[in-house]
mmCIF file of C-alpha atoms in Angstrom:
data_model
loop_
_atom_site.group_PDB
_atom_site.id
_atom_site.type_symbol
_atom_site.label_atom_id
_atom_site.label_comp_id
_atom_site.label_asym_id
_atom_site.label_seq_id
_atom_site.Cartn_x
_atom_site.Cartn_y
_atom_site.Cartn_z
ATOM 1 C CA MET J 1 14.989 48.021 -44.722
ATOM 2 C CA ALA J 2 16.246 44.512 -43.081
ATOM 3 C CA GLU J 3 16.297 41.320 -45.696
ATOM 4 C CA ASN J 4 18.984 39.099 -44.273
ATOM 5 C CA VAL J 5 16.012 37.050 -42.543
ATOM 6 C CA GLN J 6 13.296 35.435 -44.921
ATOM 7 C CA TYR J 7 10.846 32.933 -44.159
ATOM 8 C CA ALA J 8 9.388 31.276 -47.365
ATOM 9 C CA GLY J 9 7.211 28.747 -48.382
ATOM 10 C CA ARG J 10 6.679 26.744 -52.058
ATOM 11 C CA LEU J 11 3.856 25.335 -53.772
ATOM 12 C CA GLY J 12 4.041 22.879 -56.293
ATOM 13 C CA LEU J 13 1.267 23.191 -58.944
ATOM 14 C CA GLU J 14 0.069 21.016 -62.050
ATOM 15 C CA SER J 15 0.092 23.861 -64.545
ATOM 16 C CA ARG J 16 0.849 27.162 -65.252
ATOM 17 C CA ASN J 17 -1.861 29.844 -66.417
ATOM 18 C CA ALA J 18 -1.766 33.718 -66.089
ATOM 19 C CA ALA J 19 -4.713 33.868 -63.326
ATOM 20 C CA THR J 20 -2.505 31.642 -60.683
ATOM 21 C CA LEU J 21 -0.224 34.798 -59.702
ATOM 22 C CA PRO J 22 -3.377 37.313 -59.151
ATOM 23 C CA ALA J 23 -5.341 34.941 -57.273
ATOM 24 C CA ALA J 24 -2.154 33.917 -54.716
ATOM 25 C CA VAL J 25 -1.418 37.860 -54.422
ATOM 26 C CA SER J 26 -5.451 38.282 -53.546
ATOM 27 C CA ALA J 27 -4.934 35.639 -50.837
ATOM 28 C CA VAL J 28 -2.137 36.885 -49.243
ATOM 29 C CA VAL J 29 -3.546 40.630 -49.125
ATOM 30 C CA ASP J 30 -6.627 39.290 -47.361
ATOM 31 C CA THR J 31 -4.626 37.323 -44.713
ATOM 32 C CA LEU J 32 -2.375 40.190 -44.267
ATOM 33 C CA GLU J 33 -5.842 42.554 -43.612
ATOM 34 C CA ASP J 34 -7.321 39.831 -41.747
ATOM 35 C CA PHE J 35 -4.079 40.099 -38.755
ATOM 36 C CA GLY J 36 -3.941 43.469 -38.781
ATOM 37 C CA HIS J 37 -1.325 44.281 -41.148
ATOM 38 C CA PRO J 38 -2.916 45.787 -44.070
ATOM 39 C CA ALA J 39 -0.627 46.291 -47.009
ATOM 40 C CA ASP J 40 0.473 49.466 -47.936
ATOM 41 C CA ALA J 41 1.949 49.084 -50.961
ATOM 42 C CA ILE J 42 1.553 46.675 -54.003
ATOM 43 C CA GLU J 43 4.491 46.398 -56.312
ATOM 44 C CA ALA J 44 4.667 44.568 -59.633
ATOM 45 C CA ARG J 45 8.364 43.558 -60.203
ATOM 46 C CA ALA J 46 8.222 41.563 -63.130
ATOM 47 C CA GLU J 47 5.220 39.889 -64.809
ATOM 48 C CA ASN J 48 5.860 36.893 -62.644
ATOM 49 C CA THR J 49 6.610 38.914 -58.991
ATOM 50 C CA VAL J 50 4.397 41.037 -57.058
ATOM 51 C CA ARG J 51 5.767 42.404 -54.393
ATOM 52 C CA LEU J 52 3.345 43.997 -50.978
ATOM 53 C CA GLN J 53 4.766 46.004 -48.045
ATOM 54 C CA CYS J 54 2.745 46.460 -44.654
ATOM 55 C CA ASP J 55 3.739 48.256 -41.493
ATOM 56 C CA ASN J 56 6.319 45.239 -40.319
ATOM 57 C CA TYR J 57 6.731 42.803 -43.137
ATOM 58 C CA LEU J 58 7.823 42.701 -46.804
ATOM 59 C CA VAL J 59 6.126 39.767 -48.617
ATOM 60 C CA THR J 60 7.345 38.300 -51.962
ATOM 61 C CA VAL J 61 4.866 36.282 -54.451
ATOM 62 C CA ARG J 62 6.799 34.836 -56.971
ATOM 63 C CA LEU J 63 5.745 32.461 -59.756
ATOM 64 C CA ARG J 64 8.889 30.408 -61.179
ATOM 65 C CA ARG J 65 9.744 27.256 -62.913
ATOM 66 C CA VAL J 66 11.079 24.331 -61.319
ATOM 67 C CA PRO J 67 14.652 24.319 -61.185
ATOM 68 C CA LEU J 68 16.671 21.315 -62.922
ATOM 69 C CA ARG J 69 18.430 20.522 -59.515
ATOM 70 C CA ARG J 70 15.964 20.449 -56.596
ATOM 71 C CA SER J 71 16.961 20.173 -52.914
ATOM 72 C CA SER J 72 13.395 19.192 -51.831
ATOM 73 C CA LYS J 73 12.115 15.391 -51.950
ATOM 74 C CA LEU J 74 9.077 14.293 -53.151
ATOM 75 C CA THR J 75 7.220 11.618 -51.092
ATOM 76 C CA GLY J 76 4.399 9.436 -51.491
ATOM 77 C CA GLY J 77 4.426 8.994 -55.242
ATOM 78 C CA MET J 78 4.103 12.543 -55.857
ATOM 79 C CA LEU J 79 4.642 13.976 -59.671
ATOM 80 C CA GLN J 80 7.052 16.138 -60.291
ATOM 81 C CA PRO J 81 5.203 19.733 -60.795
ATOM 82 C CA VAL J 82 5.358 22.028 -63.507
ATOM 83 C CA SER J 83 5.780 25.425 -61.801
ATOM 84 C CA LEU J 84 6.560 26.574 -58.155
ATOM 85 C CA LEU J 85 4.603 29.288 -56.525
ATOM 86 C CA GLU J 86 6.931 30.726 -53.646
ATOM 87 C CA VAL J 87 5.505 33.211 -50.852
ATOM 88 C CA ALA J 88 8.630 34.680 -48.755
ATOM 89 C CA LEU J 89 8.061 36.657 -45.300
ATOM 90 C CA SER J 90 10.816 39.190 -44.694
ATOM 91 C CA PRO J 91 10.581 41.417 -41.446
ATOM 92 C CA LEU J 92 11.170 45.064 -41.779
ATOM 93 C CA HIS J 93 12.495 45.419 -38.471
ATOM 94 C CA GLU J 94 14.311 42.012 -37.525
ATOM 95 C CA ASP J 95 15.479 43.307 -33.942
ATOM 96 C CA HIS J 96 11.494 43.528 -33.204
ATOM 97 C CA CYS J 97 10.178 40.438 -35.038
ATOM 98 C CA ASP J 98 9.013 37.366 -33.140
ATOM 99 C CA GLN J 99 9.788 34.443 -35.257
ATOM 100 C CA GLU J 100 6.907 32.395 -34.384
ATOM 101 C CA ILE J 101 4.432 35.001 -35.219
ATOM 102 C CA ALA J 102 5.988 35.345 -38.451
ATOM 103 C CA GLU J 103 5.867 31.723 -39.228
ATOM 104 C CA LEU J 104 2.355 31.390 -38.358
ATOM 105 C CA LEU J 105 1.381 34.329 -40.338
ATOM 106 C CA LEU J 106 3.374 32.724 -43.565
ATOM 107 C CA ALA J 107 1.579 29.270 -42.721
ATOM 108 C CA GLU J 108 -1.746 30.833 -42.627
ATOM 109 C CA MET J 109 -1.038 32.451 -46.224
ATOM 110 C CA LEU J 110 0.048 29.049 -48.109
ATOM 111 C CA ARG J 111 -3.359 27.687 -46.450
ATOM 112 C CA ARG J 112 -5.479 30.259 -48.064
ATOM 113 C CA THR J 113 -3.634 30.324 -51.385
ATOM 114 C CA LEU J 114 -4.270 26.266 -51.716
ATOM 115 C CA PRO J 115 -7.772 26.371 -52.402
ATOM 116 C CA VAL J 116 -7.180 28.740 -55.424
ATOM 117 C CA VAL J 117 -4.382 27.230 -57.256
ATOM 118 C CA ASP J 118 -3.979 24.013 -58.579
ATOM 119 C CA ALA J 119 -1.653 22.534 -55.681
ATOM 120 C CA THR J 120 0.190 19.356 -55.611
ATOM 121 C CA SER J 121 2.516 19.834 -52.985
ATOM 122 C CA VAL J 122 3.911 22.091 -50.210
ATOM 123 C CA GLU J 123 7.436 22.843 -49.239
ATOM 124 C CA TRP J 124 7.588 24.377 -45.675
ATOM 125 C CA LEU J 125 10.799 27.047 -44.940
ATOM 126 C CA LYS J 126 14.039 24.957 -45.775
ATOM 127 C CA SER J 127 12.748 21.446 -44.789
ATOM 128 C CA ASN J 128 13.625 20.099 -47.911
ATOM 129 C CA VAL J 129 10.538 17.455 -47.772
ATOM 130 C CA ALA J 130 8.121 18.087 -49.934
ATOM 131 C CA LEU J 131 4.461 17.482 -47.963
ATOM 132 C CA THR J 132 1.345 16.496 -49.841
ATOM 133 C CA CYS J 133 -1.882 19.225 -49.489
ATOM 134 C CA ASP J 134 -3.602 16.924 -46.822
ATOM 135 C CA GLN J 135 -0.448 16.729 -44.642
ATOM 136 C CA PHE J 136 -0.233 20.441 -44.847
ATOM 137 C CA LEU J 137 -3.702 21.068 -44.072
ATOM 138 C CA GLY J 138 -3.837 18.338 -41.484
ATOM 139 C CA VAL J 139 -1.742 20.722 -39.468
ATOM 140 C CA PHE J 140 -4.611 23.050 -38.837
ATOM 141 C CA GLU J 141 -7.422 20.782 -37.704
ATOM 142 C CA PRO J 142 -7.659 20.569 -34.180
ATOM 143 C CA GLN J 143 -6.163 17.209 -32.671
ATOM 144 C CA GLN J 144 -7.879 14.669 -30.593
ATOM 145 C CA ALA J 145 -6.494 14.608 -27.317
ATOM 146 C CA GLY J 146 -4.825 11.506 -26.188
ATOM 147 C CA PRO J 147 -5.613 9.454 -23.316
ATOM 148 C CA VAL J 148 -2.799 10.482 -21.384
ATOM 149 C CA LEU J 149 -3.471 14.557 -21.907
ATOM 150 C CA ALA J 150 -7.167 13.693 -21.505
ATOM 151 C CA GLU J 151 -6.402 11.620 -18.017
ATOM 152 C CA ARG J 152 -4.041 14.774 -16.979
ATOM 153 C CA GLU J 153 -7.160 17.218 -17.607
ATOM 154 C CA ALA J 154 -9.446 15.035 -15.884
ATOM 155 C CA ALA J 155 -6.838 14.830 -12.832
ATOM 156 C CA ALA J 156 -6.733 18.729 -13.031
ATOM 157 C CA SER J 157 -10.613 18.933 -12.922
ATOM 158 C CA ARG J 158 -10.732 16.807 -10.200
ATOM 159 C CA PRO J 159 -10.984 19.008 -6.349
ATOM 160 C CA VAL J 160 -8.019 19.230 -4.690
ATOM 161 C CA GLN J 161 -8.232 16.936 -1.491
ATOM 162 C CA PRO J 162 -5.645 18.989 1.750
ATOM 163 C CA PRO J 163 -3.105 16.408 2.817
ATOM 164 C CA ARG J 164 -3.711 14.721 5.881
ATOM 165 C CA THR J 165 -1.963 16.379 8.994
ATOM 166 C CA ARG J 166 -0.385 13.512 11.344
ATOM 167 C CA PRO J 167 -1.428 14.271 14.713
ATOM 168 C CA ARG J 168 1.058 15.169 17.540
ATOM 169 C CA GLY J 169 1.279 15.077 21.230
ATOM 170 C CA ARG J 170 -1.772 14.134 23.037
ATOM 171 C CA ALA J 171 -4.060 14.536 20.069
ATOM 172 C CA CYS J 172 -2.506 10.899 19.739
ATOM 173 C CA PHE J 173 -4.834 9.554 22.269
ATOM 174 C CA LYS J 174 -8.309 9.575 22.675
ATOM 175 C CA PRO J 175 -10.003 10.760 25.739
ATOM 176 C CA VAL J 176 -10.285 8.644 29.136
ATOM 177 C CA GLU J 177 -14.072 8.414 28.642
ATOM 178 C CA GLN J 178 -13.952 6.694 25.427
ATOM 179 C CA THR J 179 -11.437 4.316 25.890
ATOM 180 C CA ALA J 180 -11.819 3.325 29.751
ATOM 181 C CA THR J 181 -15.039 1.347 28.719
ATOM 182 C CA ALA J 182 -13.488 -0.566 25.753
ATOM 183 C CA LEU J 183 -10.173 -1.371 28.147
ATOM 184 C CA GLU J 184 -12.495 -2.528 31.157
ATOM 185 C CA ALA J 185 -14.157 -4.522 28.567
ATOM 186 C CA HIS J 186 -10.724 -6.113 26.947
ATOM 187 C CA CYS J 187 -9.078 -6.337 30.738
ATOM 188 C CA GLU J 188 -12.207 -8.660 31.925
ATOM 189 C CA ARG J 189 -12.170 -10.655 28.849
ATOM 190 C CA ALA J 190 -8.284 -11.646 29.574
ATOM 191 C CA PHE J 191 -9.403 -12.488 33.466
ATOM 192 C CA GLN J 192 -12.155 -14.644 32.469
ATOM 193 C CA ALA J 193 -9.912 -16.786 29.517
ATOM 194 C CA ALA J 194 -7.725 -17.249 32.606
ATOM 195 C CA VAL J 195 -10.001 -18.323 34.936
ATOM 196 C CA ASN J 196 -11.507 -20.873 32.251
ATOM 197 C CA ARG J 197 -8.131 -22.295 31.533
ATOM 198 C CA SER J 198 -7.495 -23.028 35.568
ATOM 199 C CA ALA J 199 -11.045 -24.236 35.654
ATOM 200 C CA GLY J 200 -10.637 -26.560 32.841
ATOM 201 C CA PRO J 201 -12.140 -30.150 33.243
ATOM 202 C CA GLY J 202 -8.395 -31.758 33.552
ATOM 203 C CA ALA J 203 -7.197 -28.718 35.355
ATOM 204 C CA ASN J 204 -8.393 -30.546 39.101
ATOM 205 C CA ALA J 205 -7.336 -33.998 38.187
ATOM 206 C CA ALA J 206 -4.080 -32.872 37.315
ATOM 207 C CA ALA J 207 -3.622 -30.954 40.369
ATOM 208 C CA THR J 208 -4.947 -34.242 42.622
ATOM 209 C CA GLN J 209 -2.196 -36.497 41.042
ATOM 210 C CA ALA J 210 0.380 -34.151 41.356
ATOM 211 C CA ARG J 211 -0.030 -33.714 45.056
ATOM 212 C CA ALA J 212 -0.745 -37.369 45.261
ATOM 213 C CA ARG J 213 2.666 -37.593 43.716
ATOM 214 C CA MET J 214 4.501 -35.159 46.104
ATOM 215 C CA ARG J 215 3.245 -36.893 49.161
ATOM 216 C CA LYS J 216 4.820 -39.891 47.918
ATOM 217 C CA THR J 217 7.474 -38.493 47.332
ATOM 218 C CA VAL J 218 7.812 -36.833 50.783
ATOM 219 C CA GLN J 219 7.059 -40.060 52.602
ATOM 220 C CA ALA J 220 9.650 -41.943 51.034
ATOM 221 C CA GLY J 221 12.432 -39.655 52.078
ATOM 222 C CA PRO J 222 14.178 -39.670 54.631
ATOM 223 C CA GLN J 223 12.908 -39.431 58.474
ATOM 224 C CA GLY J 224 14.168 -37.202 60.852
ATOM 225 C CA GLY J 225 15.701 -34.916 58.146
ATOM 226 C CA GLY J 226 15.119 -31.903 59.644
ATOM 227 C CA TRP J 227 13.300 -28.810 58.308
ATOM 228 C CA GLY J 228 14.728 -29.443 54.913
ATOM 229 C CA GLY J 229 11.676 -32.092 54.045
ATOM 230 C CA PRO J 230 8.577 -30.172 54.846
ATOM 231 C CA LEU J 231 10.452 -27.389 52.818
ATOM 232 C CA GLN J 232 10.701 -29.452 50.045
ATOM 233 C CA ALA J 233 7.491 -30.596 49.743
ATOM 234 C CA SER J 234 6.393 -26.892 50.145
ATOM 235 C CA ALA J 235 8.345 -26.009 47.136
ATOM 236 C CA LEU J 236 7.156 -28.930 44.866
ATOM 237 C CA SER J 237 3.396 -28.247 46.071
ATOM 238 C CA ALA J 238 3.979 -24.704 44.799
ATOM 239 C CA SER J 239 5.103 -25.511 41.498
ATOM 240 C CA ILE J 240 1.982 -27.794 40.544
ATOM 241 C CA LEU J 241 -0.583 -25.665 42.452
ATOM 242 C CA ALA J 242 -3.205 -23.503 39.654
ATOM 243 C CA PRO J 243 -1.750 -20.206 38.888
ATOM 244 C CA ARG J 244 -3.806 -18.295 41.338
ATOM 245 C CA ARG J 245 -3.803 -20.645 44.259
ATOM 246 C CA ARG J 246 0.047 -20.973 43.562
ATOM 247 C CA LEU J 247 0.868 -17.185 43.989
ATOM 248 C CA ARG J 248 -1.303 -17.521 47.534
ATOM 249 C CA PHE J 249 0.599 -20.809 48.702
ATOM 250 C CA VAL J 250 3.976 -18.667 47.427
ATOM 251 C CA SER J 251 3.274 -15.678 49.682
ATOM 252 C CA HIS J 252 2.906 -17.551 52.714
ATOM 253 C CA LEU J 253 5.880 -19.894 52.181
ATOM 254 C CA LEU J 254 7.728 -16.745 51.884
ATOM 255 C CA LEU J 255 6.192 -15.556 55.187
ATOM 256 C CA VAL J 256 7.358 -18.799 57.006
ATOM 257 C CA ALA J 257 10.532 -19.084 55.728
ATOM 258 C CA ALA J 258 11.102 -15.577 57.018
ATOM 259 C CA LEU J 259 9.915 -16.394 60.296
ATOM 260 C CA PHE J 260 12.021 -19.574 60.303
ATOM 261 C CA LEU J 261 15.213 -17.562 59.300
ATOM 262 C CA PHE J 262 14.364 -14.950 62.105
ATOM 263 C CA LEU J 263 13.888 -18.085 64.507
ATOM 264 C CA ASP J 264 17.095 -19.645 63.133
ATOM 265 C CA SER J 265 19.078 -16.452 63.689
ATOM 266 C CA ALA J 266 18.037 -16.019 67.306
ATOM 267 C CA GLY J 267 19.142 -19.564 68.554
ATOM 268 C CA MET J 268 15.543 -20.200 69.321
ATOM 269 C CA VAL J 269 15.728 -23.226 66.623
ATOM 270 C CA GLN J 270 18.516 -25.144 67.790
ATOM 271 C CA ALA J 271 17.379 -24.710 71.653
ATOM 272 C CA ALA J 272 14.143 -26.147 70.321
ATOM 273 C CA ARG J 273 15.440 -28.950 68.505
ATOM 274 C CA PRO J 274 15.605 -31.789 71.550
ATOM 275 C CA LEU J 275 11.774 -30.804 72.310
ATOM 276 C CA PHE J 276 10.906 -32.576 68.629
ATOM 277 C CA PRO J 277 11.469 -36.626 68.155
#
């Protein structure tokens, strides 16, 4: 029989009478039977102590006087009790005893004993702090879930959505049949915007003024300067034309320049110089 480990709780009583101990023993016996540990033997060790033995536990119920030096502190303006009712639970098989189950069984014994005795305080295990009866009984009441717990429960009840998978390879692009129409419309809008900018109300006037300035510059230049004057005029006119006309003019200018270089390399330009005034 192992008595080294013991779980004990005490109830502070307002009065001491002969009916207190039998009422407490009856509540303890009912608790053991309801939790599957019926009492096999009940032994009265003295007029103030009763010992009950079941399959796994040895329970001692003792009514004692309050010692002069108490280790427990009274809180909340509680009065000093007249006597103490102690309920101690000792496992018979210490190696096969679960501490939490033993403590829960002891707590249930104290809870059922409270209504049948005039208790004013509860001392739980070795806490050295006396609790009021309402504080002790409040542990057994169901607590309302806090906002954090309620949010977690709501999140757990929501359907789990599968994570989105990022497309890879050809899956990143839509089929040509879906994008061709949108691409053609976008290009058409870009071309139309370019045409509108080039054909604006001030575009023709600006081009006319630029060509007039170019002619004045060419006419004011030295006469008989050879091929440099026409080429310079052509380059200036190419820089002030509209974008689409400028591209066409540059292509023609490149062809003329290539032909001129070919004739110059063949010596035909030098031979034809006396023919021009």
